[in-house]
Structure formats: structure tokens, C-alpha cells
């Protein structure tokens, strides 16, 4: 078990290393020279970690924004955190070993399904696999499964989600990217499809092409806003400043020392734009290497397979939709935070990281299917939806003896609820 844990902690959960190894394998299978293999592998890893560096900057600024937002609007309640769920399951329930084995099982089932079924997707977002194994093991355990049966059930359900979610999203991903080279490997896909469905319902009828968020016509004096990063700054700087002005200096007084808190908010907003810039650069570098390298795997090991990559790979295709998706999803989560307790659910505090990454991706889906109207209205519904599922999960968790905890990523929640509402009643019947 210690060897398996070492492999998982040092290799399989290090997505950059996995993607680098995948690229190396693909290049070797294409019989590339040593130099091409080394360069292709290195650039793939480099692209991933540039992307990760951009994400880290965004996480820092959004964490700050979340603190200020909660202070400004006095929001208190449960902040969904899959990391906390994983920690509780490992330390308090002793399920760490089962989660580790299920992680490996999910990866193997994914490869087998991609090899022998029409769903040719290989899920390469390693951290998401860990969250999926956490949820399926917890809820499989709660359903009464133990030992090998628990590992097998968690692996089969998780592996199924690894190919099913990219397959369901692929028709829209194909429209976003204009080709079939990559797939989406992010366990928030059901939320994206909900937004796409709403966008389809509210789209303009009898038009050849939906008015896109990327084709906004601006007056000559505002044409500078057509620059992605300029438009992002124009939106985010006032947003950060307004929230900081309402929250006051106290929430960050210890962190900023003698600096004025409004100036600090301004710099955080600039950092946000920097994070997006770095992230986009990493995505372009990564895609430029992993797609041709993966061709070797799709030709030799798993014919016609596609790499399912994390959600930021779609951001360069519709950056305006990312911003609109973030804002409208946040509005939806705020509405849900107020509305759901009125009908008996727990208060779920909006998570800015989820709102940006999942909301931004959902915005791209909404814009692709229903144009600007789809991105805006669909985004609000998406915010409601991704708050409703964690609220449902709180009750289920409490019935299992968990403290006030909930998780993010709607696909992993769905997999857990599958055990709670289908497998558990079946187990109880025997």
C-alpha cells in the first residue's frame, strides 16, 4: 500500500507529470527521434506548469476576493470544499487506502472503456480523478459496500464518468474549438450541459447565427475594449474596488500592513488579469505540444482516442464569454444562497474559484449554443444549479454522520448521490 500511495502522491496526482509522460509515450509510438521526444515532452510539461502558474495567481486573487465578498455582504454558511471532505474521510473514517486504490481503478477502467467502447476519451485531469474516487468511495461505503466490492464499484462508476462526461460535452466542444482534436476533462460537465440546455431554450429563433459575446460591436472611442485583457481589466477593477469599498479595510488589515486597502484591491484586480494572461499562454503552449504527441497513442494503443483536458483549455476560444459566465454564475449563486434556505436547505456560500473556472467554462457553452442571451440567462441558471447540488449533499452528508461539509464539482456530487439514492436502497433490500 505504501508503494501505491507513493505512486499516487508523487506521480498520478501530478497532472503535469502525467501529461508529460503521455506526450512522451505518444512521440515514442510515432518513432520520433530522441531530440524530438525530449523537446516535445519538456514543452508539454512546461505548458502545463505555465498554465498552472496562471491558475495559482488566479486562486490567490479570487481567494482574496472571496474573503472581501463575504465581509462586504455578511455571508455566512457552508463553503463547499472537496479537499475538506477528502481529509475527513481519510482521517476520521479511515478510507484513505480505499480512495487510493479506487483512484488507480478509475484510471484503469477509463483506459479499458476507451479501448473497447465508442467513447474514446482518456481523462487527464489527475486531481479531478482523486475527487471522484473520494466521493464514490465515501458513498459506496455508506451504501454498505466493503473491501474489494467497494473498490470495484467506485472504480466502475468513476471510470464510467471519465468517458461519459467528455462524450456528452464533445458535440459542443467541437463547435467551440472548430475541430475534434481535444475533449473536456472536468467534472463540472453536467452543469455545463444545464447551461447549454437553457441557452438552447432562450436562443434567438430564425437567425442563421447567434449573436456571440465575441462579436460585440463597440463605438470607435471604446474599440480598445476589444482587447481581451483590457476588457477584462475594465470589468474586474471596478468589481474588486466596489467590494473592497463596502467591506472596508478590516478583513485584510493584517495582510497589507501600511498599504491602503483600496490600492491593494486595485493591485489584486491587476493580478487577476495577469493570471489570465499567463494561463492563456500556458494553454497555447500545452495544446501546441500535447495534440500532435497524443496522435501516437490514438493511432497505436487506443485508436481514435482524444485527450480530455482541464477546463482552461477552452478559455482562449471565447474569453468574453468566460467573464460573462463568471459574473452571471456568481449572480445565480447569490440568488440561490438567499432562496434555498427559504425552502429548508443549508446556506451555501458562493465559492469564487468554482464560479470563475466552472462559470467561465459554462459561459462558453452558453454562448456557443445560445449566443449572448444564452451566456447571460444560462449563467444565472448555472449558478442556481451548482448551489442546489451542494445543498442537497449537505443533508445526505449529515445523515452519514459528517459535520457541516459539502463538495464542489457537480459530476462528483452526482456520482455520490447515485450511490446514496440507488445503490444504498438496493443494498438495504437484501
Coordinates of C-alpha atoms in Angstrom, one line a residue:
X1 CA 0.0 0.0 0.0
X2 CA 2.9 2.4 0.8
X3 CA 4.2 2.0 -2.8
X4 CA 0.8 2.7 -4.3
X5 CA 0.4 5.7 -2.1
X6 CA 3.9 6.9 -3.2
X7 CA 3.0 6.5 -6.8
X8 CA -0.3 8.3 -6.4
X9 CA 1.1 11.2 -4.4
X10 CA 4.2 11.7 -6.5
X11 CA 3.1 10.7 -10.0
X12 CA -0.5 10.1 -10.6
X13 CA -1.9 13.2 -8.9
X14 CA 0.8 15.3 -10.5
X15 CA -1.1 16.2 -13.6
X16 CA 1.9 17.9 -15.3
X17 CA 4.0 14.7 -15.0
X18 CA 1.2 12.5 -16.3
X19 CA 0.6 14.7 -19.3
X20 CA 4.4 14.8 -19.9
X21 CA 4.6 11.0 -19.8
X22 CA 1.6 10.7 -22.1
X23 CA 3.2 13.1 -24.6
X24 CA 6.5 11.2 -24.4
X25 CA 4.7 7.9 -25.0
X26 CA 2.8 9.4 -28.0
X27 CA 6.0 10.7 -29.5
X28 CA 7.9 7.3 -29.0
X29 CA 5.0 5.4 -30.6
X30 CA 5.3 7.8 -33.6
X31 CA 9.0 6.8 -33.7
X32 CA 10.2 10.3 -33.3
X33 CA 13.9 10.9 -32.7
X34 CA 15.4 11.3 -29.2
X35 CA 15.6 15.1 -29.6
X36 CA 12.0 15.4 -30.7
X37 CA 10.8 13.3 -27.8
X38 CA 12.8 15.3 -25.2
X39 CA 11.7 18.6 -26.6
X40 CA 8.1 17.6 -27.0
X41 CA 7.9 16.2 -23.5
X42 CA 9.6 19.2 -21.9
X43 CA 7.4 21.7 -23.8
X44 CA 4.3 19.8 -22.8
X45 CA 5.3 19.9 -19.1
X46 CA 6.3 23.5 -19.5
X47 CA 3.0 24.4 -21.0
X48 CA 1.1 22.7 -18.2
X49 CA 3.1 24.4 -15.5
X50 CA 2.8 27.8 -17.1
X51 CA -1.0 27.2 -17.2
X52 CA -0.8 26.1 -13.5
X53 CA 1.2 29.3 -12.6
X54 CA -1.6 31.4 -14.1
X55 CA -4.2 29.4 -12.2
X56 CA -2.2 29.9 -9.0
X57 CA -2.2 33.7 -9.4
X58 CA -6.0 33.5 -10.1
X59 CA -6.5 31.4 -7.0
X60 CA -4.7 33.9 -4.8
X61 CA -6.7 36.9 -6.1
X62 CA -10.0 35.0 -6.1
X63 CA -9.4 33.9 -2.5
X64 CA -8.8 37.5 -1.5
X65 CA -12.0 38.5 -3.4
X66 CA -14.0 35.7 -1.7
X67 CA -12.9 37.0 1.8
X68 CA -13.8 40.6 0.9
X69 CA -17.1 39.5 -0.6
X70 CA -18.1 37.6 2.5
X71 CA -17.2 40.5 4.7
X72 CA -19.0 43.0 2.4
X73 CA -22.3 41.2 2.3
X74 CA -22.1 39.3 5.6
X75 CA -22.5 35.9 4.0
X76 CA -22.1 33.0 6.4
X77 CA -22.8 29.4 5.8
X78 CA -21.1 26.3 4.4
X79 CA -18.3 26.8 1.9
X80 CA -18.2 23.6 -0.3
X81 CA -14.7 22.1 -0.2
X82 CA -13.9 18.7 -1.6
X83 CA -10.5 18.9 0.0
X84 CA -12.1 19.0 3.4
X85 CA -14.3 16.1 2.5
X86 CA -11.3 14.1 1.5
X87 CA -9.5 15.0 4.7
X88 CA -12.4 13.9 6.9
X89 CA -12.9 10.6 5.0
X90 CA -9.2 9.8 5.3
X91 CA -8.6 10.9 8.9
X92 CA -11.9 10.2 10.6
X93 CA -13.3 7.3 8.6
X94 CA -10.0 5.6 7.7
X95 CA -10.9 5.4 4.0
X96 CA -7.5 6.7 2.6
X97 CA -6.4 3.3 1.4
X98 CA -9.7 2.6 -0.4
X99 CA -9.6 6.0 -2.0
X100 CA -6.1 5.4 -3.3
X101 CA -7.0 2.0 -4.8
X102 CA -10.2 3.4 -6.3
X103 CA -8.1 6.2 -7.9
X104 CA -6.0 3.5 -9.7
X105 CA -9.1 1.5 -10.5
X106 CA -10.8 4.5 -12.1
X107 CA -7.8 5.2 -14.3
X108 CA -7.7 1.5 -15.5
X109 CA -11.4 1.4 -16.1
X110 CA -11.1 4.6 -18.1
X111 CA -8.4 3.1 -20.4
X112 CA -10.4 -0.1 -20.9
X113 CA -13.6 1.7 -21.7
X114 CA -11.8 4.0 -24.1
X115 CA -10.2 1.0 -25.8
X116 CA -13.3 -1.2 -26.3
X117 CA -16.3 1.2 -26.5
X118 CA -17.2 4.1 -28.8
X119 CA -16.3 6.6 -26.0
X120 CA -12.7 7.2 -26.9
X121 CA -11.7 9.7 -24.2
X122 CA -8.8 9.5 -21.8
X123 CA -9.3 11.7 -18.8
X124 CA -6.0 13.6 -17.9
X125 CA -7.1 15.9 -15.1
X126 CA -5.4 13.9 -12.3
X127 CA -6.7 15.9 -9.3
X128 CA -10.3 15.5 -10.5
X129 CA -9.8 11.8 -10.5
X130 CA -8.9 11.9 -6.9
X131 CA -12.0 13.9 -6.0
X132 CA -14.1 11.3 -8.0
X133 CA -12.5 8.4 -6.1
X134 CA -13.1 10.2 -2.8
X135 CA -16.9 10.7 -3.4
X136 CA -17.5 7.2 -4.9
X137 CA -15.7 5.5 -2.0
X138 CA -17.4 7.6 0.7
X139 CA -20.9 7.0 -0.7
X140 CA -20.1 3.3 -1.6
X141 CA -19.0 2.8 2.0
X142 CA -22.2 4.5 3.2
X143 CA -24.3 2.2 1.0
X144 CA -22.9 -0.8 2.7
X145 CA -20.1 -1.9 0.3
X146 CA -16.8 -3.1 1.9
X147 CA -13.4 -4.4 0.7
X148 CA -12.9 -5.4 -2.9
X149 CA -16.6 -4.8 -3.7
X150 CA -16.2 -1.1 -2.6
X151 CA -13.1 -0.6 -4.7
X152 CA -14.7 -2.3 -7.7
X153 CA -17.9 -0.3 -7.5
X154 CA -16.1 3.0 -7.1
X155 CA -13.7 2.2 -10.0
X156 CA -16.5 1.3 -12.3
X157 CA -18.7 4.3 -11.5
X158 CA -15.7 6.7 -11.6
X159 CA -14.3 5.2 -14.8
X160 CA -17.7 5.5 -16.4
X161 CA -17.9 9.2 -15.6
X162 CA -14.4 9.6 -17.1
X163 CA -15.6 8.6 -20.6
X164 CA -19.2 9.6 -20.4
X165 CA -18.8 13.2 -19.3
X166 CA -16.3 14.1 -22.2
X167 CA -18.5 12.2 -24.6
X168 CA -21.6 14.2 -23.6
X169 CA -19.8 17.5 -23.9
X170 CA -17.9 16.7 -27.1
X171 CA -20.6 17.9 -29.6
X172 CA -20.4 21.4 -28.0
X173 CA -16.7 21.3 -27.5
X174 CA -16.3 20.5 -31.2
X175 CA -18.3 23.6 -32.1
X176 CA -16.2 25.7 -29.6
X177 CA -12.8 24.6 -30.9
X178 CA -13.8 24.0 -34.6
X179 CA -12.2 20.6 -34.6
X180 CA -12.2 17.2 -32.9
X181 CA -8.6 17.2 -31.5
X182 CA -9.3 17.6 -27.8
X183 CA -12.1 16.9 -25.3
X184 CA -13.1 18.4 -22.0
X185 CA -11.9 16.6 -18.9
X186 CA -13.6 18.5 -16.0
X187 CA -16.1 17.1 -13.5
X188 CA -18.4 20.0 -13.8
X189 CA -19.8 18.9 -17.1
X190 CA -23.4 18.3 -16.1
X191 CA -23.5 22.0 -15.1
X192 CA -22.2 23.0 -18.5
X193 CA -24.8 20.9 -20.2
X194 CA -27.5 22.5 -18.0
X195 CA -26.3 26.0 -19.1
X196 CA -26.2 24.8 -22.8
X197 CA -29.8 23.4 -22.4
X198 CA -31.1 26.7 -21.0
X199 CA -29.2 28.6 -23.8
X200 CA -30.9 26.5 -26.4
X201 CA -34.3 27.3 -24.9
X202 CA -33.7 31.1 -24.8
X203 CA -31.7 31.4 -28.1
X204 CA -32.9 33.7 -30.9
X205 CA -35.1 31.9 -33.3
X206 CA -35.0 32.2 -37.1
X207 CA -31.4 33.5 -37.2
X208 CA -28.5 31.9 -39.1
X209 CA -26.0 32.6 -36.4
X210 CA -26.5 33.5 -32.7
X211 CA -25.0 36.9 -31.7
X212 CA -21.8 35.9 -30.0
X213 CA -20.2 37.5 -26.9
X214 CA -17.0 37.6 -29.0
X215 CA -18.6 39.8 -31.8
X216 CA -19.6 42.8 -29.7
X217 CA -19.6 46.0 -31.8
X218 CA -18.3 48.9 -29.9
X219 CA -18.2 52.7 -30.7
X220 CA -14.9 53.9 -32.1
X221 CA -14.0 55.5 -28.7
X222 CA -14.4 52.2 -27.0
X223 CA -12.6 50.0 -29.5
X224 CA -9.7 49.5 -27.1
X225 CA -12.1 47.2 -25.1
X226 CA -11.9 44.7 -28.0
X227 CA -8.5 43.7 -26.5
X228 CA -9.3 40.8 -24.2
X229 CA -7.1 41.8 -21.3
X230 CA -8.2 45.4 -21.5
X231 CA -11.9 44.5 -21.4
X232 CA -11.1 42.1 -18.5
X233 CA -9.5 44.9 -16.6
X234 CA -12.4 47.2 -17.2
X235 CA -14.8 44.7 -15.6
X236 CA -12.6 43.3 -12.8
X237 CA -11.1 46.5 -11.4
X238 CA -14.4 48.2 -10.6
X239 CA -15.7 44.9 -9.2
X240 CA -12.8 44.5 -6.9
X241 CA -12.9 48.2 -5.8
X242 CA -16.6 48.2 -5.1
X243 CA -16.4 45.0 -3.0
X244 CA -13.4 46.4 -1.1
X245 CA -15.1 49.8 -0.5
X246 CA -18.1 48.0 1.0
X247 CA -16.1 45.6 3.1
X248 CA -13.7 48.2 4.5
X249 CA -10.1 47.7 5.5
X250 CA -10.5 45.3 8.4
X251 CA -10.7 41.9 6.6
X252 CA -7.2 42.3 5.1
X253 CA -5.7 44.7 7.7
X254 CA -3.1 42.1 8.9
X255 CA -2.0 41.1 5.4
X256 CA -1.4 44.5 3.8
X257 CA 0.4 46.4 6.6
X258 CA 0.5 50.1 5.8
X259 CA -0.8 49.9 2.3
X260 CA -4.1 51.5 1.6
X261 CA -6.8 48.8 1.2
X262 CA -8.3 50.3 -1.9
X263 CA -4.9 50.4 -3.6
X264 CA -4.4 46.8 -2.5
X265 CA -7.8 45.9 -4.1
X266 CA -6.7 47.6 -7.3
X267 CA -3.4 45.7 -7.4
X268 CA -5.3 42.4 -6.8
X269 CA -7.5 43.1 -9.8
X270 CA -4.4 43.8 -11.9
X271 CA -3.0 40.5 -10.6
X272 CA -6.2 38.8 -11.7
X273 CA -5.6 40.0 -15.3
X274 CA -2.0 38.9 -15.1
X275 CA -3.2 35.4 -14.0
X276 CA -5.5 35.1 -17.0
X277 CA -2.7 36.3 -19.3
X278 CA -0.2 33.7 -18.0
X279 CA -2.9 31.0 -18.1
X280 CA -3.8 31.7 -21.7
X281 CA -0.1 31.5 -22.7
X282 CA 0.2 28.1 -20.9
X283 CA -2.9 26.8 -22.7
X284 CA -1.5 27.7 -26.1
X285 CA 1.9 26.1 -25.4
X286 CA 0.3 23.0 -24.0
X287 CA -2.1 22.4 -26.9
X288 CA 0.7 23.1 -29.4
X289 CA 2.5 20.0 -28.0
X290 CA 0.0 17.6 -26.5
X291 CA -2.3 17.3 -29.5
X292 CA 0.3 16.2 -32.1
X293 CA 2.0 14.0 -29.4
X294 CA -1.2 12.3 -28.5
X295 CA -1.6 11.2 -32.1
X296 CA 0.7 8.3 -31.4
X297 CA -1.5 7.0 -28.6
X298 CA -4.6 7.4 -30.7
X299 CA -3.0 5.5 -33.6
X300 CA -1.4 2.6 -31.6
X301 CA -2.7 2.0 -28.1
X302 CA -6.3 3.4 -28.1
X303 CA -7.3 4.0 -31.7
X304 CA -9.1 7.3 -32.3
X305 CA -8.9 8.4 -28.7
X306 CA -8.8 12.0 -27.6
X307 CA -7.2 13.7 -24.6
X308 CA -9.8 15.1 -22.1
X309 CA -8.1 18.2 -20.6
X310 CA -8.9 20.6 -17.8
X311 CA -11.4 23.4 -18.5
X312 CA -9.0 26.3 -19.1
X313 CA -8.0 24.8 -22.4
X314 CA -11.3 26.3 -23.7
X315 CA -10.8 29.8 -22.4
X316 CA -8.9 31.2 -25.4
X317 CA -11.7 30.3 -27.8
X318 CA -14.2 32.7 -26.1
X319 CA -12.6 35.0 -23.5
X320 CA -15.6 37.4 -23.3
X321 CA -17.9 34.5 -22.6
X322 CA -15.6 33.5 -19.7
X323 CA -16.0 36.8 -18.0
X324 CA -19.8 36.9 -18.6
X325 CA -20.0 33.3 -17.3
X326 CA -18.1 34.2 -14.1
X327 CA -20.3 37.2 -13.4
X328 CA -23.7 35.6 -14.2
X329 CA -22.8 32.4 -12.3
X330 CA -21.9 34.5 -9.3
X331 CA -25.3 36.2 -9.5
X332 CA -27.0 32.8 -9.7
X333 CA -25.1 31.5 -6.7
X334 CA -26.1 34.7 -4.7
X335 CA -29.8 34.2 -5.6
X336 CA -29.6 30.6 -4.6
X337 CA -27.8 31.4 -1.3
X338 CA -30.8 33.5 -0.3
X339 CA -33.6 31.4 -1.9
X340 CA -32.6 27.8 -1.0
X341 CA -32.7 28.3 2.9
X342 CA -36.2 29.6 2.5
X343 CA -37.3 26.1 1.4
X344 CA -35.3 24.2 4.0
X345 CA -31.8 23.8 2.5
X346 CA -28.5 24.9 4.1
X347 CA -26.9 28.2 3.2
X348 CA -24.2 27.6 0.6
X349 CA -21.7 30.4 0.4
X350 CA -20.6 31.2 -3.2
X351 CA -17.1 29.9 -4.0
X352 CA -15.3 32.3 -6.3
X353 CA -12.9 29.7 -7.6
X354 CA -15.7 27.5 -8.8
X355 CA -17.6 30.5 -10.1
X356 CA -14.7 31.5 -12.2
X357 CA -13.4 28.2 -13.6
X358 CA -16.7 26.4 -13.9
X359 CA -18.8 29.5 -14.5
X360 CA -16.4 30.7 -17.2
X361 CA -16.5 27.4 -19.0
X362 CA -20.3 27.2 -18.7
X363 CA -20.4 30.7 -20.2
X364 CA -18.5 29.4 -23.3
X365 CA -21.1 26.6 -23.6
X366 CA -24.0 29.0 -23.2
X367 CA -22.6 31.4 -25.8
X368 CA -21.9 28.6 -28.3
X369 CA -25.4 27.3 -28.1
X370 CA -27.5 30.5 -27.5
X371 CA -25.2 33.4 -28.1
X372 CA -25.1 36.4 -25.6
X373 CA -28.6 35.6 -24.4
X374 CA -27.6 32.0 -23.7
X375 CA -24.5 33.1 -21.9
X376 CA -26.3 35.5 -19.6
X377 CA -29.5 33.7 -18.8
X378 CA -27.9 30.3 -18.8
X379 CA -25.1 31.6 -16.5
X380 CA -27.6 32.6 -13.8
X381 CA -29.3 29.2 -14.0
X382 CA -25.9 27.5 -13.9
X383 CA -25.2 29.4 -10.6
X384 CA -28.5 28.2 -9.2
X385 CA -27.8 24.6 -10.2
X386 CA -24.2 24.4 -8.8
X387 CA -25.5 25.7 -5.5
X388 CA -28.5 23.4 -5.4
X389 CA -26.4 20.2 -5.6
X390 CA -24.1 21.0 -2.7
X391 CA -27.1 22.0 -0.7
X392 CA -28.7 18.6 -1.4
X393 CA -25.4 17.0 -0.4
X394 CA -25.3 18.6 3.0
X395 CA -28.4 16.7 4.1
X396 CA -27.0 13.5 2.7
X397 CA -23.7 14.0 4.4
X398 CA -25.3 14.8 7.8
X399 CA -27.3 11.6 7.5
X400 CA -24.0 9.8 7.1
X401 CA -22.5 11.4 10.2
X402 CA -20.4 14.1 8.5
X403 CA -20.2 17.6 10.1
X404 CA -21.3 20.6 8.1
X405 CA -19.5 19.8 4.9
X406 CA -20.3 19.8 1.2
X407 CA -18.4 19.3 -2.1
X408 CA -18.0 21.2 -5.4
X409 CA -17.8 19.7 -8.9
X410 CA -21.3 18.6 -9.8
X411 CA -20.3 15.4 -11.6
X412 CA -18.6 14.0 -8.5
X413 CA -21.7 15.0 -6.4
X414 CA -23.9 13.2 -8.9
X415 CA -21.8 10.1 -8.7
X416 CA -22.1 10.2 -4.9
X417 CA -25.8 10.8 -5.0
X418 CA -26.1 7.8 -7.4
X419 CA -24.8 5.6 -4.6
X420 CA -27.0 7.3 -2.0
X421 CA -30.3 7.1 -3.8
X422 CA -29.9 4.0 -5.9
X423 CA -27.2 1.6 -4.6
X424 CA -27.9 2.1 -0.9
X425 CA -31.7 1.2 -1.2
X426 CA -30.7 -1.9 -3.2
X427 CA -28.2 -2.9 -0.6
X428 CA -30.7 -2.3 2.2
X429 CA -33.2 -4.5 0.4
X430 CA -31.0 -7.6 0.8

